[in-house]
Short mmCIF file of C-alpha atoms and ligand atoms in Angstrom, two decimals:
data_model
loop_
_atom_site.label_atom_id
_atom_site.label_comp_id
_atom_site.label_asym_id
_atom_site.label_seq_id
_atom_site.Cartn_x
_atom_site.Cartn_y
_atom_site.Cartn_z
CA MET A 27 -2.47 27.59 13.95
CA ASP A 28 -3.30 30.68 11.98
CA LYS A 29 -2.03 31.56 8.53
CA ALA A 30 0.44 34.12 9.87
CA LYS A 31 2.33 31.38 11.68
CA ARG A 32 2.75 29.19 8.58
CA LYS A 33 5.66 29.67 6.27
CA ALA A 34 4.52 31.22 2.97
CA ILE A 35 6.59 29.94 0.07
CA ILE A 36 6.91 31.35 -3.41
CA ALA A 37 8.62 28.83 -5.66
CA GLY A 38 9.45 29.24 -9.31
CA ASN A 39 9.11 26.17 -11.50
CA TRP A 40 11.26 26.93 -14.50
CA LYS A 41 10.30 23.74 -16.36
CA MET A 42 12.51 23.15 -19.44
CA ASN A 43 13.67 26.75 -19.72
CA LYS A 44 17.03 28.51 -19.30
CA THR A 45 20.56 27.25 -19.90
CA PRO A 46 23.06 27.40 -17.00
CA LYS A 47 24.31 30.78 -18.22
CA GLU A 48 20.78 32.13 -18.53
CA ALA A 49 19.94 30.70 -15.10
CA THR A 50 22.79 32.66 -13.53
CA GLU A 51 21.63 35.84 -15.28
CA LEU A 52 18.02 35.40 -14.17
CA LEU A 53 18.95 34.62 -10.56
CA ASN A 54 21.32 37.60 -10.47
CA ALA A 55 18.40 39.75 -11.58
CA ILE A 56 15.94 38.23 -9.09
CA ALA A 57 18.21 38.23 -6.00
CA PRO A 58 18.29 41.98 -5.23
CA LEU A 59 14.55 42.30 -5.92
CA VAL A 60 13.61 39.67 -3.31
CA ALA A 61 16.36 40.34 -0.75
CA ASP A 62 13.90 41.69 1.85
CA ALA A 63 11.22 39.03 1.27
CA ASP A 64 9.18 37.99 4.26
CA CYS A 65 8.48 34.56 2.79
CA GLU A 66 10.60 31.69 1.55
CA VAL A 67 11.82 32.12 -2.03
CA ILE A 68 12.76 29.10 -4.12
CA ALA A 69 13.80 28.55 -7.72
CA CYS A 70 13.24 25.01 -9.03
CA VAL A 71 15.40 24.69 -12.10
CA PRO A 72 16.44 22.09 -14.71
CA TYR A 73 19.05 19.58 -13.56
CA VAL A 74 21.91 21.03 -15.59
CA ASP A 75 21.23 24.47 -14.13
CA LEU A 76 21.39 23.34 -10.49
CA ALA A 77 25.11 23.84 -9.90
CA ALA A 78 25.10 27.28 -11.52
CA ALA A 79 21.95 28.22 -9.60
CA ILE A 80 23.45 27.19 -6.26
CA GLU A 81 26.59 29.18 -7.03
CA ALA A 82 24.60 32.24 -8.13
CA THR A 83 22.41 32.24 -5.00
CA LYS A 84 25.20 31.83 -2.42
CA GLY A 85 24.74 34.52 0.23
CA THR A 86 21.18 35.30 -0.90
CA ASN A 87 17.81 34.26 0.54
CA ILE A 88 16.92 32.19 -2.54
CA LYS A 89 16.85 28.42 -2.12
CA ILE A 90 17.25 26.00 -4.98
CA GLY A 91 15.04 23.06 -5.91
CA ALA A 92 15.06 20.37 -8.58
CA GLU A 93 12.08 19.46 -10.75
CA ASN A 94 12.04 15.74 -9.97
CA CYS A 95 14.10 12.95 -8.39
CA HIS A 96 14.15 9.16 -8.52
CA TRP A 97 13.47 6.89 -5.57
CA ALA A 98 16.45 4.57 -5.98
CA ALA A 99 19.85 5.54 -4.58
CA SER A 100 21.57 4.53 -7.81
CA GLY A 101 21.25 1.98 -10.60
CA ALA A 102 20.02 1.29 -14.11
CA PHE A 103 17.56 4.17 -14.48
CA THR A 104 18.77 5.99 -17.57
CA GLY A 105 17.89 9.66 -17.56
CA GLU A 106 16.95 9.79 -13.88
CA ILE A 107 18.59 11.69 -10.99
CA SER A 108 18.96 10.38 -7.45
CA THR A 109 18.32 12.27 -4.24
CA GLY A 110 21.99 11.90 -3.25
CA MET A 111 23.10 13.63 -6.44
CA LEU A 112 20.88 16.57 -5.49
CA THR A 113 21.74 16.85 -1.82
CA GLU A 114 25.48 16.59 -2.45
CA ILE A 115 25.44 19.83 -4.43
CA GLY A 116 23.18 21.66 -1.98
CA VAL A 117 19.70 21.28 -3.44
CA GLU A 118 17.04 21.73 -0.73
CA TYR A 119 13.67 21.29 -2.45
CA VAL A 120 12.25 19.07 -5.18
CA VAL A 121 9.01 19.38 -7.16
CA LEU A 122 7.24 16.01 -7.35
CA GLY A 123 4.13 14.86 -9.18
CA HIS A 124 3.85 17.93 -11.37
CA SER A 125 0.92 17.50 -13.76
CA GLU A 126 3.30 17.68 -16.74
CA ARG A 127 5.16 14.64 -15.32
CA ARG A 128 1.84 12.90 -14.76
CA GLN A 129 0.42 13.81 -18.21
CA TYR A 130 3.45 13.37 -20.48
CA PHE A 131 5.77 11.01 -18.63
CA GLY A 132 3.49 8.43 -17.06
CA GLU A 133 3.99 9.55 -13.48
CA THR A 134 1.42 7.91 -11.17
CA ASP A 135 0.45 8.41 -7.55
CA GLU A 136 2.48 5.31 -6.76
CA THR A 137 5.68 6.72 -8.31
CA VAL A 138 5.01 10.15 -6.79
CA ASN A 139 4.75 8.45 -3.41
CA LYS A 140 8.00 6.53 -3.93
CA ARG A 141 9.79 9.71 -4.96
CA THR A 142 8.31 11.61 -2.01
CA LYS A 143 9.44 9.00 0.49
CA ALA A 144 12.94 8.90 -1.02
CA ALA A 145 13.21 12.71 -1.05
CA LEU A 146 12.20 12.93 2.61
CA ALA A 147 14.59 10.16 3.61
CA ALA A 148 17.41 12.08 1.91
CA GLY A 149 16.56 15.34 3.67
CA LEU A 150 15.04 17.04 0.63
CA LYS A 151 11.79 18.98 1.04
CA PRO A 152 9.28 17.79 -1.55
CA ILE A 153 6.76 20.13 -3.14
CA VAL A 154 4.06 17.58 -3.94
CA CYS A 155 1.71 18.72 -6.70
CA VAL A 156 -1.93 17.67 -6.83
CA GLY A 157 -4.78 18.92 -8.99
CA GLU A 158 -7.79 17.94 -11.03
CA LEU A 159 -8.26 17.91 -14.79
CA LEU A 160 -10.88 20.24 -16.27
CA TRP A 161 -13.12 17.28 -17.05
CA GLU A 162 -12.87 16.03 -13.49
CA ARG A 163 -13.93 19.46 -12.21
CA GLU A 164 -16.83 19.52 -14.67
CA CYS A 165 -17.89 16.07 -13.44
CA ASN A 166 -17.87 17.43 -9.87
CA ILE A 167 -15.22 15.01 -8.63
CA THR A 168 -12.51 17.55 -7.74
CA GLU A 169 -12.62 16.59 -4.07
CA GLU A 170 -12.48 12.85 -4.81
CA VAL A 171 -9.48 13.34 -7.11
CA ILE A 172 -7.62 15.51 -4.60
CA ALA A 173 -8.42 13.24 -1.65
CA ARG A 174 -7.08 10.24 -3.56
CA GLN A 175 -3.90 12.05 -4.61
CA ILE A 176 -3.21 13.31 -1.09
CA LYS A 177 -3.80 9.89 0.44
CA LEU A 178 -1.69 8.01 -2.10
CA ASP A 179 1.09 10.53 -2.66
CA LEU A 180 1.63 10.80 1.11
CA TRP A 181 1.14 7.10 1.83
CA ASP A 182 3.45 6.02 4.65
CA VAL A 183 4.75 9.57 5.18
CA THR A 184 5.00 10.04 8.94
CA GLU A 185 3.72 13.02 10.91
CA GLU A 186 7.34 13.99 11.58
CA GLU A 187 8.15 13.82 7.85
CA LEU A 188 5.04 15.83 7.00
CA LYS A 189 6.72 18.86 8.60
CA ASN A 190 9.05 18.94 5.58
CA VAL A 191 6.35 18.47 2.94
CA VAL A 192 4.90 21.33 0.91
CA ILE A 193 1.70 20.71 -1.04
CA ALA A 194 0.99 22.62 -4.26
CA TYR A 195 -2.64 22.67 -5.41
CA GLU A 196 -2.38 23.04 -9.16
CA PRO A 197 -5.63 22.61 -11.09
CA VAL A 198 -4.38 21.15 -14.37
CA TRP A 199 -6.70 23.37 -16.42
CA ALA A 200 -4.98 26.46 -14.97
CA ILE A 201 -1.37 25.51 -15.69
CA GLY A 202 0.20 27.50 -18.48
CA THR A 203 -3.24 28.32 -19.89
CA GLY A 204 -3.64 31.84 -18.54
CA LYS A 205 -6.82 30.59 -16.79
CA THR A 206 -6.33 31.15 -13.07
CA ALA A 207 -8.59 29.54 -10.52
CA THR A 208 -10.50 32.29 -8.75
CA ALA A 209 -9.18 33.08 -5.30
CA ASP A 210 -12.31 31.45 -3.86
CA GLN A 211 -11.81 28.27 -5.91
CA ALA A 212 -8.17 28.11 -4.80
CA GLU A 213 -9.14 28.67 -1.16
CA GLU A 214 -11.88 26.06 -1.32
CA VAL A 215 -9.55 23.30 -2.53
CA CYS A 216 -6.59 24.34 -0.34
CA ALA A 217 -8.94 24.23 2.69
CA PHE A 218 -10.15 20.82 1.54
CA ILE A 219 -6.54 19.61 1.32
CA ARG A 220 -5.91 20.82 4.87
CA ALA A 221 -9.03 19.00 6.06
CA GLN A 222 -7.82 15.80 4.39
CA LEU A 223 -4.43 16.18 6.09
CA ALA A 224 -6.23 16.64 9.42
CA LYS A 225 -8.09 13.37 8.79
CA LEU A 226 -4.93 11.50 7.82
CA TYR A 227 -2.76 13.00 10.59
CA ASN A 228 -4.33 15.48 13.01
CA GLN A 229 -5.41 19.13 13.01
CA ASP A 230 -2.14 20.50 14.42
CA ALA A 231 -0.08 18.66 11.84
CA ALA A 232 -2.40 19.83 9.04
CA ASP A 233 -2.37 23.43 10.25
CA ALA A 234 1.42 23.55 10.00
CA VAL A 235 1.62 22.45 6.34
CA THR A 236 2.36 25.06 3.67
CA ILE A 237 -0.21 24.66 0.88
CA GLN A 238 0.56 26.64 -2.26
CA TYR A 239 -1.65 27.47 -5.20
CA GLY A 240 -0.24 27.12 -8.70
CA GLY A 241 -1.75 27.80 -12.10
CA SER A 242 -1.17 31.00 -14.05
CA MET A 243 -0.38 32.93 -10.88
CA ASN A 244 1.15 36.27 -11.83
CA ASP A 245 1.92 39.76 -10.60
CA GLY A 246 -1.69 40.80 -11.28
CA ASN A 247 -3.55 38.09 -9.37
CA ALA A 248 -1.08 37.02 -6.65
CA ASP A 249 -2.27 39.55 -4.05
CA GLU A 250 -5.80 38.18 -3.95
CA LEU A 251 -4.76 34.53 -4.14
CA VAL A 252 -2.21 34.66 -1.33
CA SER A 253 -4.55 36.69 0.89
CA LYS A 254 -6.77 33.62 1.28
CA THR A 255 -6.62 31.81 4.62
CA ASN A 256 -5.42 28.47 3.32
CA VAL A 257 -3.27 29.63 0.40
CA ASP A 258 0.29 29.85 1.70
CA GLY A 259 2.07 31.13 -1.37
CA GLY A 260 2.42 29.82 -4.88
CA LEU A 261 4.20 27.57 -7.33
CA ILE A 262 4.86 29.78 -10.31
CA GLY A 263 5.62 28.64 -13.86
CA GLY A 264 5.66 31.25 -16.62
CA ALA A 265 5.87 34.31 -14.38
CA SER A 266 8.92 32.91 -12.57
CA LEU A 267 10.98 33.43 -15.72
CA VAL A 268 10.63 37.21 -15.56
CA ALA A 269 12.53 38.72 -12.62
CA GLU A 270 10.19 41.67 -12.04
CA LYS A 271 7.03 39.53 -12.21
CA PHE A 272 8.44 36.88 -9.88
CA ALA A 273 9.61 39.56 -7.44
CA ALA A 274 6.15 41.17 -7.46
CA ILE A 275 4.60 37.81 -6.48
CA VAL A 276 7.17 37.43 -3.70
CA LYS A 277 6.20 40.91 -2.51
CA ALA A 278 2.52 39.98 -2.47
CA ALA A 279 3.29 36.94 -0.30
CA SER A 280 5.44 39.03 2.04
CA LYS A 281 2.59 41.30 3.16
C1 PEP B 330 3.56 25.27 -12.91
O1 PEP B 330 4.27 24.88 -13.83
O2 PEP B 330 3.62 24.71 -11.81
C2 PEP B 330 2.66 26.41 -13.15
C3 PEP B 330 1.86 26.76 -12.21
O3 PEP B 330 2.77 27.01 -14.37
P1 PEP B 330 2.10 28.42 -14.80
O4 PEP B 330 2.32 29.37 -13.65
O5 PEP B 330 2.81 28.81 -16.03
O6 PEP B 330 0.64 28.14 -15.01
#
């Protein structure tokens, strides 16, 4: 399958930014700018913004995602959100295994896998984040790190379920630092991820998976990054909070 046949996805990851009122304002500003996008457009927003975001994007081509979900259907998990709570209000995507969850909140490949399985079972589309630390890259173990994350995070995910999985390659050293991976570095690892998926599933299944790049992607570098064969869009942090910048990235992915 060639790149043109895969679905390019530009997803904003708002992190812990924007109140519900601000979310509505930002989405109202983004919507007309991306109305003719030739790629999927998603905003992944804080939990309390979800209802407002879904309301604000009714009748637009913007889909809404959450920034995490728990694996249990309900129970004594203070501070967590279940998949059912998300699907009931119309959430379609969920970011899982973001490096900030792994670094600051003890997320492991095992919990990322549990969340991924639960999300898929509930009909949510997980955006599973993988990426190496700077030190791991310097020690030349990027491929080992990524192979391990892909294998563990997708453990027991069936080929049928894989059709609803999006992978985001996010080198940790590039997130929120202003240091973008070069387009060649991004392509190299995204191609490696696809090769790993081909080993774990098969080539056809791997060819159909959307693999995004994330890490200081912005309106200035998106064109080159998304032009690469195995880079099918981006997961955007900082630049997704500015309507014009986010729209410019969507435009780059629509070419
Ligand atoms: C992210 O949070 O997933 C991200 C890529 O952030 P930024 O674009 O700000 O580096």
